Short mmCIF file of C-alpha atoms in Angstrom, two decimals:
data_model
loop_
_atom_site.label_atom_id
_atom_site.label_comp_id
_atom_site.label_asym_id
_atom_site.label_seq_id
_atom_site.Cartn_x
_atom_site.Cartn_y
_atom_site.Cartn_z
CA MET A 14 -11.42 8.08 -28.04
CA ASP A 15 -14.99 6.84 -28.04
CA ALA A 16 -17.09 4.61 -30.07
CA ILE A 17 -17.79 6.99 -32.86
CA ASP A 18 -14.16 7.97 -33.30
CA ARG A 19 -13.19 4.60 -33.75
CA GLU A 20 -16.09 3.99 -36.44
CA ILE A 21 -14.51 6.88 -38.21
CA LEU A 22 -11.04 5.32 -38.17
CA ARG A 23 -12.69 1.91 -39.54
CA GLU A 24 -14.52 3.66 -42.27
CA LEU A 25 -11.26 5.80 -43.28
CA GLN A 26 -8.95 2.55 -43.27
CA ARG A 27 -11.36 0.94 -45.75
CA ASP A 28 -11.56 4.04 -47.88
CA GLY A 29 -9.33 7.10 -47.19
CA ARG A 30 -11.11 8.87 -49.92
CA LEU A 31 -14.51 9.08 -48.56
CA SER A 32 -15.97 12.58 -48.57
CA ASN A 33 -16.79 14.00 -45.32
CA GLN A 34 -20.45 14.02 -46.25
CA GLU A 35 -20.32 10.48 -46.64
CA LEU A 36 -18.28 9.60 -43.72
CA ALA A 37 -20.62 11.59 -41.41
CA HIS A 38 -23.59 9.38 -42.84
CA ARG A 39 -21.83 6.19 -42.38
CA VAL A 40 -21.04 6.91 -38.81
CA GLY A 41 -24.32 8.48 -37.87
CA LEU A 42 -23.01 12.44 -37.57
CA THR A 43 -23.86 15.57 -39.44
CA PRO A 44 -20.79 16.71 -41.68
CA SER A 45 -19.64 19.58 -39.21
CA PRO A 46 -18.91 17.49 -35.96
CA CYS A 47 -17.68 14.63 -38.19
CA MET A 48 -15.06 16.84 -39.84
CA ARG A 49 -14.01 18.23 -36.18
CA ARG A 50 -13.60 14.79 -34.86
CA VAL A 51 -11.47 13.79 -38.08
CA ARG A 52 -9.09 17.04 -37.74
CA GLN A 53 -8.78 16.34 -33.92
CA LEU A 54 -7.57 12.50 -34.74
CA GLU A 55 -5.25 14.05 -37.47
CA GLN A 56 -3.90 16.75 -34.72
CA ASP A 57 -3.70 13.94 -32.28
CA GLY A 58 -1.40 11.85 -34.56
CA VAL A 59 -3.99 9.03 -34.52
CA ILE A 60 -4.64 9.42 -38.23
CA GLN A 61 -0.93 9.78 -39.40
CA GLY A 62 -1.71 10.25 -43.21
CA TYR A 63 -3.73 9.06 -46.35
CA ARG A 64 -2.11 6.80 -48.87
CA ALA A 65 -3.10 5.08 -52.29
CA VAL A 66 -2.72 1.26 -52.55
CA ILE A 67 -0.85 0.67 -55.69
CA ASP A 68 -0.65 -2.59 -57.51
CA PRO A 69 3.19 -3.69 -57.48
CA GLU A 70 2.84 -5.43 -60.61
CA ALA A 71 1.72 -2.21 -62.28
CA VAL A 72 4.59 -0.31 -61.46
CA GLY A 73 7.50 -3.01 -62.05
CA ARG A 74 7.84 -4.17 -58.48
CA GLY A 75 5.95 -7.37 -58.29
CA PHE A 76 8.77 -9.50 -57.36
CA GLU A 77 8.95 -9.25 -53.18
CA VAL A 78 11.47 -10.83 -50.85
CA LEU A 79 11.59 -10.95 -47.13
CA VAL A 80 15.28 -10.43 -46.30
CA SER A 81 16.66 -11.17 -42.69
CA VAL A 82 19.90 -9.15 -41.97
CA GLU A 83 22.26 -9.48 -39.22
CA VAL A 84 24.28 -6.32 -38.31
CA ARG A 85 27.11 -6.25 -35.83
CA ARG A 86 25.59 -5.47 -32.61
CA ASP A 87 27.39 -2.11 -31.62
CA ARG A 88 25.73 1.25 -31.87
CA GLU A 89 27.54 2.86 -34.84
CA ALA A 90 27.10 -0.14 -36.96
CA VAL A 91 23.29 -0.45 -36.32
CA GLU A 92 22.75 3.48 -36.91
CA ALA A 93 24.92 3.39 -39.99
CA PHE A 94 22.96 0.35 -41.34
CA GLU A 95 19.63 2.38 -40.52
CA ALA A 96 20.59 5.37 -42.11
CA ALA A 97 21.64 3.54 -45.20
CA LEU A 98 18.43 1.81 -45.77
CA GLN A 99 16.76 5.21 -45.93
CA ASP A 100 18.69 5.52 -49.56
CA ILE A 101 17.58 2.05 -50.90
CA PRO A 102 14.17 2.84 -52.55
CA ASP A 103 13.63 -0.89 -53.07
CA VAL A 104 13.42 -1.59 -49.37
CA ILE A 105 9.75 -0.79 -48.77
CA GLU A 106 9.63 -1.68 -45.23
CA ALA A 107 12.29 -2.28 -42.36
CA TYR A 108 12.04 -3.41 -38.79
CA ARG A 109 14.66 -3.72 -36.26
CA LEU A 110 13.94 -6.84 -34.17
CA PHE A 111 14.91 -8.19 -30.66
CA GLY A 112 17.07 -11.47 -31.21
CA SER A 113 17.95 -13.14 -34.33
CA PRO A 114 17.72 -11.97 -37.06
CA GLY A 115 18.55 -8.41 -36.12
CA CYS A 116 16.60 -6.88 -38.96
CA LEU A 117 13.78 -7.66 -41.18
CA LEU A 118 13.34 -6.08 -44.65
CA ARG A 119 10.62 -6.01 -47.26
CA ILE A 120 11.79 -5.41 -50.67
CA ALA A 121 10.00 -4.82 -53.70
CA VAL A 122 11.98 -5.13 -57.19
CA ASN A 123 10.76 -6.18 -60.69
CA ASP A 124 12.42 -9.51 -60.70
CA LEU A 125 14.91 -12.04 -59.45
CA ARG A 126 17.93 -10.54 -61.51
CA ALA A 127 16.94 -6.90 -60.14
CA TYR A 128 17.04 -8.70 -56.64
CA GLU A 129 20.42 -10.31 -57.23
CA ARG A 130 21.89 -6.76 -58.32
CA LEU A 131 20.39 -5.48 -55.35
CA TRP A 132 21.72 -8.13 -52.99
CA ILE A 133 25.27 -8.11 -54.38
CA GLU A 134 25.81 -4.33 -54.91
CA ARG A 135 23.78 -2.90 -51.94
CA LEU A 136 22.69 -5.34 -49.22
CA THR A 137 25.94 -7.17 -48.85
CA ALA A 138 28.03 -4.13 -49.20
CA LEU A 139 26.27 -2.26 -46.52
CA SER A 140 28.70 -1.48 -43.51
CA GLY A 141 28.27 -3.86 -40.53
CA VAL A 142 26.34 -6.29 -42.50
CA THR A 143 27.43 -10.00 -41.47
CA GLU A 144 24.67 -12.21 -43.05
CA VAL A 145 21.74 -11.74 -45.50
CA ASN A 146 19.11 -14.35 -45.70
CA SER A 147 16.37 -14.06 -48.27
CA GLN A 148 12.87 -15.58 -48.59
CA ILE A 149 11.09 -15.40 -51.86
CA ILE A 150 7.41 -14.47 -51.39
CA MET A 151 5.54 -16.96 -53.41
CA LYS A 152 1.99 -15.73 -52.57
CA ARG A 153 0.33 -12.82 -50.54
CA ILE A 154 -2.21 -14.71 -48.43
CA LYS A 155 -3.39 -11.58 -46.45
CA GLU A 156 -3.13 -7.88 -47.32
CA PRO A 157 -2.64 -5.19 -44.84
CA THR A 158 -5.87 -3.61 -44.60
CA GLY A 159 -5.25 -1.31 -41.51
CA LEU A 160 -5.52 -2.05 -37.77
CA PRO A 161 -8.54 -3.43 -36.10
CA VAL A 162 -10.05 -0.39 -34.04
#
């Protein structure tokens, strides 16, 4: 990966809807070699996809919570827990961690009442879960904007 590839990645992270013509102009290439580079970055798995950034409030998911979860430390329990998370759309990010807590979740729901229902009916009921701690997000200070490249 050279400096032009990195510039392509920076531009696409800023605006994934750039036309190839505009992207080529911004990185100093003609459209054909620019498109070849983008396709190669996609084929190599460097570019994994393109997404729209959605306002959580606009879709009724403006109440966000960071949740640390302890799961029994055996393979079966961890695998069952991770599989179950895939079926909970309110869990928008999930990370297995070294140490404690064993798992960190980012959850987006409509309001406190919706989170309480999720906590009672789904999170604490998951097999292997021994502890659930919630941190309500007061304010998002820095938005994810992509990786520094």
